[in-house]
CSV table of C-alpha atoms in Angstrom, one decimal:
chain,number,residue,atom,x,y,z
A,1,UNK,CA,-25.2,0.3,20.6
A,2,UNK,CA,-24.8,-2.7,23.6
A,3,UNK,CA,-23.5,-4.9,20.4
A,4,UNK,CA,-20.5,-2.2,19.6
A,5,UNK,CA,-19.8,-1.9,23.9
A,6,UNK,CA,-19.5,-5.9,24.3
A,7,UNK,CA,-17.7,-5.8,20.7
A,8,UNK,CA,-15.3,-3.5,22.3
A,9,UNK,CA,-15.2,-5.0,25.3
A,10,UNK,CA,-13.9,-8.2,23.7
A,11,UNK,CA,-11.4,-6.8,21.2
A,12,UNK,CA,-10.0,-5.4,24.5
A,13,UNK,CA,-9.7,-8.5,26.4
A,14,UNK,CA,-8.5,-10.1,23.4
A,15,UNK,CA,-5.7,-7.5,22.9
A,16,UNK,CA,-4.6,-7.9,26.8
A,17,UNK,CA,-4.6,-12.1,26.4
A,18,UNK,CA,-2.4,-11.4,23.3
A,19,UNK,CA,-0.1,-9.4,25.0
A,20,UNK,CA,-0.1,-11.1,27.9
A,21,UNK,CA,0.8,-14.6,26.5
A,22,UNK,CA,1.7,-13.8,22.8
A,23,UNK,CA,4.5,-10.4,24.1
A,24,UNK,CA,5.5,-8.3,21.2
A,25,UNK,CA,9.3,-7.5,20.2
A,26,UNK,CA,10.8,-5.0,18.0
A,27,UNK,CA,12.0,-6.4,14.9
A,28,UNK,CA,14.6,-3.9,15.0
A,29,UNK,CA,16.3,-4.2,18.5
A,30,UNK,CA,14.3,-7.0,20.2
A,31,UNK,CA,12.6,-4.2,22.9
A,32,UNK,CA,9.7,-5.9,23.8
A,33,UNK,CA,6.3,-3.7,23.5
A,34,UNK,CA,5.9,-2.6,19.8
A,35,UNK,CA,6.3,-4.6,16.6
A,36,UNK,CA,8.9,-1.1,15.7
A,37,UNK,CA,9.8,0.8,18.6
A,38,UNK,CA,9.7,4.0,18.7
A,39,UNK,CA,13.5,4.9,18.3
A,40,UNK,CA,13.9,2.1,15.4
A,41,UNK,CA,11.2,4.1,14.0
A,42,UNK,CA,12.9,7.4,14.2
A,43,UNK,CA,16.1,5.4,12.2
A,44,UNK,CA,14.0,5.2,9.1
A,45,UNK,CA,14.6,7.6,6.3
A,46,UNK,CA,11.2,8.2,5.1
A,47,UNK,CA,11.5,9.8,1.3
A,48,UNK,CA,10.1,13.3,1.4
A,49,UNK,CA,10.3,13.4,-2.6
A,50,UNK,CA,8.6,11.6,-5.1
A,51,UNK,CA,10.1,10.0,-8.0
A,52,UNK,CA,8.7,8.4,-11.9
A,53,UNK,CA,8.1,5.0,-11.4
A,54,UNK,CA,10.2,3.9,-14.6
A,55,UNK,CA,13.1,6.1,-14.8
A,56,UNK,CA,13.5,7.1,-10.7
A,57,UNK,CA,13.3,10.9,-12.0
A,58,UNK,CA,12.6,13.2,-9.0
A,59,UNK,CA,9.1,14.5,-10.3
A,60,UNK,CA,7.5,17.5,-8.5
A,61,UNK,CA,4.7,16.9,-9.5
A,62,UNK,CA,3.9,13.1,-8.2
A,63,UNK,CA,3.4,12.3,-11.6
A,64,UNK,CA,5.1,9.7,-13.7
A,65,UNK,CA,7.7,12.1,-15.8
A,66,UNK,CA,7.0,12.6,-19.7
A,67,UNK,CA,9.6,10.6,-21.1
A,68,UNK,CA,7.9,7.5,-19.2
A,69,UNK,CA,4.3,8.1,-19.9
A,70,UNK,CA,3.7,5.7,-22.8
A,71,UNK,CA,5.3,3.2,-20.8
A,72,UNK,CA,3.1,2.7,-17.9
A,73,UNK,CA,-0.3,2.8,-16.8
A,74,UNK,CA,0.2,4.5,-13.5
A,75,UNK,CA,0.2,8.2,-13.1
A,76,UNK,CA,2.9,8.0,-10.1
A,77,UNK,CA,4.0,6.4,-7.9
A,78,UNK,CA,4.1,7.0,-4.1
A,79,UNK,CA,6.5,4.6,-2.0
A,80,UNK,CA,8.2,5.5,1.6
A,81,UNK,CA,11.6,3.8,1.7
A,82,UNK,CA,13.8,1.3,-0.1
A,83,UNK,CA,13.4,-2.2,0.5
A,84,UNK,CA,17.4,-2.5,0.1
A,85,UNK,CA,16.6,-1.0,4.0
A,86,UNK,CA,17.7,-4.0,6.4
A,87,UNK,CA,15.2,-3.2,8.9
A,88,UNK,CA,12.2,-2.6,6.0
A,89,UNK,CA,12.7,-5.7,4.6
A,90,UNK,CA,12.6,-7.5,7.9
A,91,UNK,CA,9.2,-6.0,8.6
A,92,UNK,CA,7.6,-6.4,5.1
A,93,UNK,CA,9.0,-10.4,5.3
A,94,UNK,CA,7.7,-10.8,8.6
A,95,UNK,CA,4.3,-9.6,7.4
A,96,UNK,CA,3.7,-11.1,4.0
A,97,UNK,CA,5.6,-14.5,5.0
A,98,UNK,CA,5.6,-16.9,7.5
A,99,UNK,CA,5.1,-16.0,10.9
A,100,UNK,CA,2.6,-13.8,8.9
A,101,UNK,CA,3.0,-11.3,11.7
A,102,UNK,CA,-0.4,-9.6,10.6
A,103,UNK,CA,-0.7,-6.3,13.2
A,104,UNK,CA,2.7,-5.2,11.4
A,105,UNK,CA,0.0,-3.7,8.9
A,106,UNK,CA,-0.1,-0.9,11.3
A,107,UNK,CA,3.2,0.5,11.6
A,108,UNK,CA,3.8,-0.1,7.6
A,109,UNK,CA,0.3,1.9,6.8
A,110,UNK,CA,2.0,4.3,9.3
A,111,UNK,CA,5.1,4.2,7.0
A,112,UNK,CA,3.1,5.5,4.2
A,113,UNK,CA,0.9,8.3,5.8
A,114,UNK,CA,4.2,9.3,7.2
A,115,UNK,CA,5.4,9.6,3.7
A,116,UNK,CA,2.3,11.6,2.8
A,117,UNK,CA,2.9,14.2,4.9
A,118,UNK,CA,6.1,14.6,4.4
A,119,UNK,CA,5.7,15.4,0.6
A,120,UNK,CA,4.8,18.9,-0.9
A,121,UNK,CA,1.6,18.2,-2.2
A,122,UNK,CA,1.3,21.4,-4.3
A,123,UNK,CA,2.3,20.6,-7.3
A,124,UNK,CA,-0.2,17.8,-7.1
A,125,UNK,CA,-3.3,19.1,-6.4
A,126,UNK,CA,-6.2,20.5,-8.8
A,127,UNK,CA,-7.2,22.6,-5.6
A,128,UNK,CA,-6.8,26.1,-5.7
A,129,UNK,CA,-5.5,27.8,-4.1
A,130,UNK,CA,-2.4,24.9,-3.2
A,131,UNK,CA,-3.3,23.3,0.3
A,132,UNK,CA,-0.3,24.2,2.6
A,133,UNK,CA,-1.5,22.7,6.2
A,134,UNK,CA,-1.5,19.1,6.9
A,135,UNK,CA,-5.1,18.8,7.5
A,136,UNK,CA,-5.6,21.4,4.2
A,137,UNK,CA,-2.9,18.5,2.7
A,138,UNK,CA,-5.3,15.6,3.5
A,139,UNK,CA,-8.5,17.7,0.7
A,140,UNK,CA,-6.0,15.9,-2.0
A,141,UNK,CA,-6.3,12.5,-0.7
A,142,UNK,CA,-10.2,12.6,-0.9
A,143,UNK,CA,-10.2,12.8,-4.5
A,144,UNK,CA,-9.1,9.3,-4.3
A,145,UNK,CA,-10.2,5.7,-3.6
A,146,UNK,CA,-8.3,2.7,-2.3
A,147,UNK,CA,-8.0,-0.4,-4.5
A,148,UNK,CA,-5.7,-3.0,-2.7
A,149,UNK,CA,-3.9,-5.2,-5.1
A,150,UNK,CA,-5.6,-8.9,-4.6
A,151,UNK,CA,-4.0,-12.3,-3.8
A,152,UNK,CA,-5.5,-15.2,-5.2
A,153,UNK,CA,-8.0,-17.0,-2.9
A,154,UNK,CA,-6.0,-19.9,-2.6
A,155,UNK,CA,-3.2,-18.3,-1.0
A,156,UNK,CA,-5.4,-16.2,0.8
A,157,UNK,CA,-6.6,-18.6,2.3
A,158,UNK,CA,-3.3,-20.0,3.2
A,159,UNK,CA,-1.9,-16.8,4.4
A,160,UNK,CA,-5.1,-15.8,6.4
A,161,UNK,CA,-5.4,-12.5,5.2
A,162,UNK,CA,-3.9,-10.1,2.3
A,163,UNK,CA,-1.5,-8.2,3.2
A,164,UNK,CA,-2.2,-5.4,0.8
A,165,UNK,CA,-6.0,-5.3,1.9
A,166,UNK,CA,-4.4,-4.8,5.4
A,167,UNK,CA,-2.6,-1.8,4.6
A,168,UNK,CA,-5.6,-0.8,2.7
A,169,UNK,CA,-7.7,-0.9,5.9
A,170,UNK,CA,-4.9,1.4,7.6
A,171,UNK,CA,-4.5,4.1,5.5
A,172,UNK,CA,-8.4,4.2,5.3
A,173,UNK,CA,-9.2,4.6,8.6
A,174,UNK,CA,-6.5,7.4,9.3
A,175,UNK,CA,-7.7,9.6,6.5
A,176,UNK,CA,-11.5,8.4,5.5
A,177,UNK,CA,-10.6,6.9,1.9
A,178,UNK,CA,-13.1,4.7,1.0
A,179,UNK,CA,-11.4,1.2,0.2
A,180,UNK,CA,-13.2,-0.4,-3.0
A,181,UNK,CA,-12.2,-4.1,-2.4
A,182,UNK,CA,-13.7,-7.3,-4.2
A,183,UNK,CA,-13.7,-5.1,-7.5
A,184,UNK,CA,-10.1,-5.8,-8.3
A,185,UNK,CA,-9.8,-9.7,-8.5
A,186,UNK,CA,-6.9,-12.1,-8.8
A,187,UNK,CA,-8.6,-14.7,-11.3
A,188,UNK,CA,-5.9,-16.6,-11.7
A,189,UNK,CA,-3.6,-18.3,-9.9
A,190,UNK,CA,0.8,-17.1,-10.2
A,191,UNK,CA,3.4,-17.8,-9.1
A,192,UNK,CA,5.5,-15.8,-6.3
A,193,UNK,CA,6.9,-13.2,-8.0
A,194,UNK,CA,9.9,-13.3,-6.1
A,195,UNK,CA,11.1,-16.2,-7.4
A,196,UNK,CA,10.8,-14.9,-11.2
A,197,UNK,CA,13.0,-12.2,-13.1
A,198,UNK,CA,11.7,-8.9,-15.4
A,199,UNK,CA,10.2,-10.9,-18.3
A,200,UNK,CA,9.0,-13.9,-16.2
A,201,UNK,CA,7.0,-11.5,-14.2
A,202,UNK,CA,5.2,-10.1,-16.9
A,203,UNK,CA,4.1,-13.1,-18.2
A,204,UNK,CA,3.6,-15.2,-15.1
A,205,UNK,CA,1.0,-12.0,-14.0
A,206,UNK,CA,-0.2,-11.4,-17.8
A,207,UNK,CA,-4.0,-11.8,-17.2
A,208,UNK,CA,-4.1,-12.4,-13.8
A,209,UNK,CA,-6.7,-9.6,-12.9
A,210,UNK,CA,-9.8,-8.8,-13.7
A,211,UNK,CA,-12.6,-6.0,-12.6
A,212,UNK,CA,-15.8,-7.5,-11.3
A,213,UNK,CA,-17.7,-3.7,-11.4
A,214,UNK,CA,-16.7,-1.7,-13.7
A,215,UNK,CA,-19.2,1.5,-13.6
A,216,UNK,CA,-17.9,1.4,-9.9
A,217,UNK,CA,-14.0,2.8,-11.0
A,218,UNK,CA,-15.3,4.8,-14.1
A,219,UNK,CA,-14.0,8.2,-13.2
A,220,UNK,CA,-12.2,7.4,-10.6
A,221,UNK,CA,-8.9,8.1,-8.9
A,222,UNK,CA,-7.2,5.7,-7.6
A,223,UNK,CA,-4.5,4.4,-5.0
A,224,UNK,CA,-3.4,0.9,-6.0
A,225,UNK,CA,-1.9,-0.3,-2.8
A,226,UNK,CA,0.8,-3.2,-2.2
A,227,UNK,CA,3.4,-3.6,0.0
A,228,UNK,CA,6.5,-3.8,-2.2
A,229,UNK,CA,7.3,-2.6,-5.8
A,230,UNK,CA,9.7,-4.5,-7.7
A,231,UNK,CA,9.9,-4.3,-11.4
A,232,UNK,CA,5.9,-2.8,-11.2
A,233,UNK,CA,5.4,-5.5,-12.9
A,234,UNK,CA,2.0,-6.8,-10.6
A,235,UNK,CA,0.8,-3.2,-10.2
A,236,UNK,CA,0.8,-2.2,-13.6
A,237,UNK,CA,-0.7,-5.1,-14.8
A,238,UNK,CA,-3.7,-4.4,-12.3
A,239,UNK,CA,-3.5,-1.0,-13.2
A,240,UNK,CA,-4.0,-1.8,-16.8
A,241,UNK,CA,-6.9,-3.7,-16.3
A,242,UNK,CA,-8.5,-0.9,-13.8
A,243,UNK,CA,-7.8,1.9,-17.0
A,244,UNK,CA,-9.2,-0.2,-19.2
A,245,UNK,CA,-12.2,-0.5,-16.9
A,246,UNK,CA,-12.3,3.4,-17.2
A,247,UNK,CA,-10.6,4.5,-13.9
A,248,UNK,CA,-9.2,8.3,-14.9
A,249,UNK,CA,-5.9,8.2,-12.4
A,250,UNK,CA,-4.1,5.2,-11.1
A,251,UNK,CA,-1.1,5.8,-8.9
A,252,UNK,CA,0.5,3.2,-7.1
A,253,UNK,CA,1.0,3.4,-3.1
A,254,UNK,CA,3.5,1.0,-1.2
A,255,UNK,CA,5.9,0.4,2.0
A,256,UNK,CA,8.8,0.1,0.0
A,257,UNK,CA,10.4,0.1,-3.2
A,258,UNK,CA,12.7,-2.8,-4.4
């Protein structure tokens, strides 16, 4: 109990000395106080519909639409904005490259839950009878775990944290997912993706993964969580190897959709 008080204690000082000397600005209009001030916020066009990964079919059902189900792994896919979004990309860029601006995880996890909520779940759910109140909205999300999709340790390393565990954490702690991390594994090392094309991506990410436990995901439903989705060509190799492990659902979960 006195550990979590002078724990607390510290992260509060620490926060204060940050502000203090390290003042934040809002990538959006340069206001200083918030990473994304509240009225850049409010200029965002969060989707309120959900649409097949493959073909960008409005589904009503979350689910990746019929035509495009022997393509893909993933069940859905659940993204908030487009990445084509000036101010989007300036926060995801800001985050995942150098000044690896690392407390933006916040308001892009709050991109996502935002996204959440503003999507009819009911066509979704195996609950019955359909959940139609936020809170009765969040009994979907607990059929599900969080699987963040891993950087190498290398770059890790180099970054200082992962960006997609980050958002991970987020999203967790707002609705009480349990996060599975260090059973998804990058084993080897790619390159950027966003320096490669369609093909390039598939093969530069082509056995890249691997799952460490796999009687943990048997079962299970899962969020695969990132920040961006491009060509899908990162998430649904991770999401191959997780169905192959025996996960039951795999739907992806990002910021932004390129």
């Amino acid at each position: 109990m006195i550990q979590e008080v002078v724990k607390n204690i510290f992260s509060q000082i620490k926060e204060f000395c940050l502000d203090l000397f390290f003042p934040r600005f809002c990538l959006g209009c340069n206001r200083e106080g918030n990473w994304l001030c509240d009225d850049c916020l409010a200029t965002l066009e969060i989707q309120g519909q959900v649409f097949c990964p493959i073909c960008l079919k409005r589904v009503i059902d979350f689910k990746t639409c019929r035509s495009c189900q022997s393509k893909t792994h993933l069940s859905g896919l659940l993204w908030a904005l487009p990445y084509q979004n000036p101010l989007v990309k300036k926060l995801i860029q800001q985050f995942k490259y150098q000044p690896f601006i690392k407390e933006l995880s916040q308001p892009l996890a709050y991109l996502i839950i935002s996204h959440l909520f503003l999507t009819d779940y009911s066509q979704a759910t195996t609950l019955t009878p359909p959940p139609t109140e936020l809170k009765a909205k969040e009994k979907w999300l607990q059929e599900f775990v969080l699987i963040p999709i891993p950087l190498h340790k290398r770059r890790r390393r180099w970054r200082g944290f992962d960006q997609a565990e980050e958002i991970s954490k987020e999203i967790s702690n707002y609705f009480g997912l349990p996060t599975l991390n260090n059973i998804l594994i990058r084993k080897k090392e790619t390159l950027p993706q966003v320096d490669l094309e369609g093909k390039e991506r598939e093969e530069n990410i082509k056995g890249a993964f691997i799952c460490l436990n796999q009687g943990v995901v048997q079962g299970r439903k899962i969020f695969l969580v990132d920040d961006i989705y491009t060509t899908g060509a990162t998430m649904e190799e991770a999401a191959r190897v997780l169905k192959e492990a025996g996960a039951k659902q795999i739907w992806g979960m990002v910021v932004a959709r390129g």
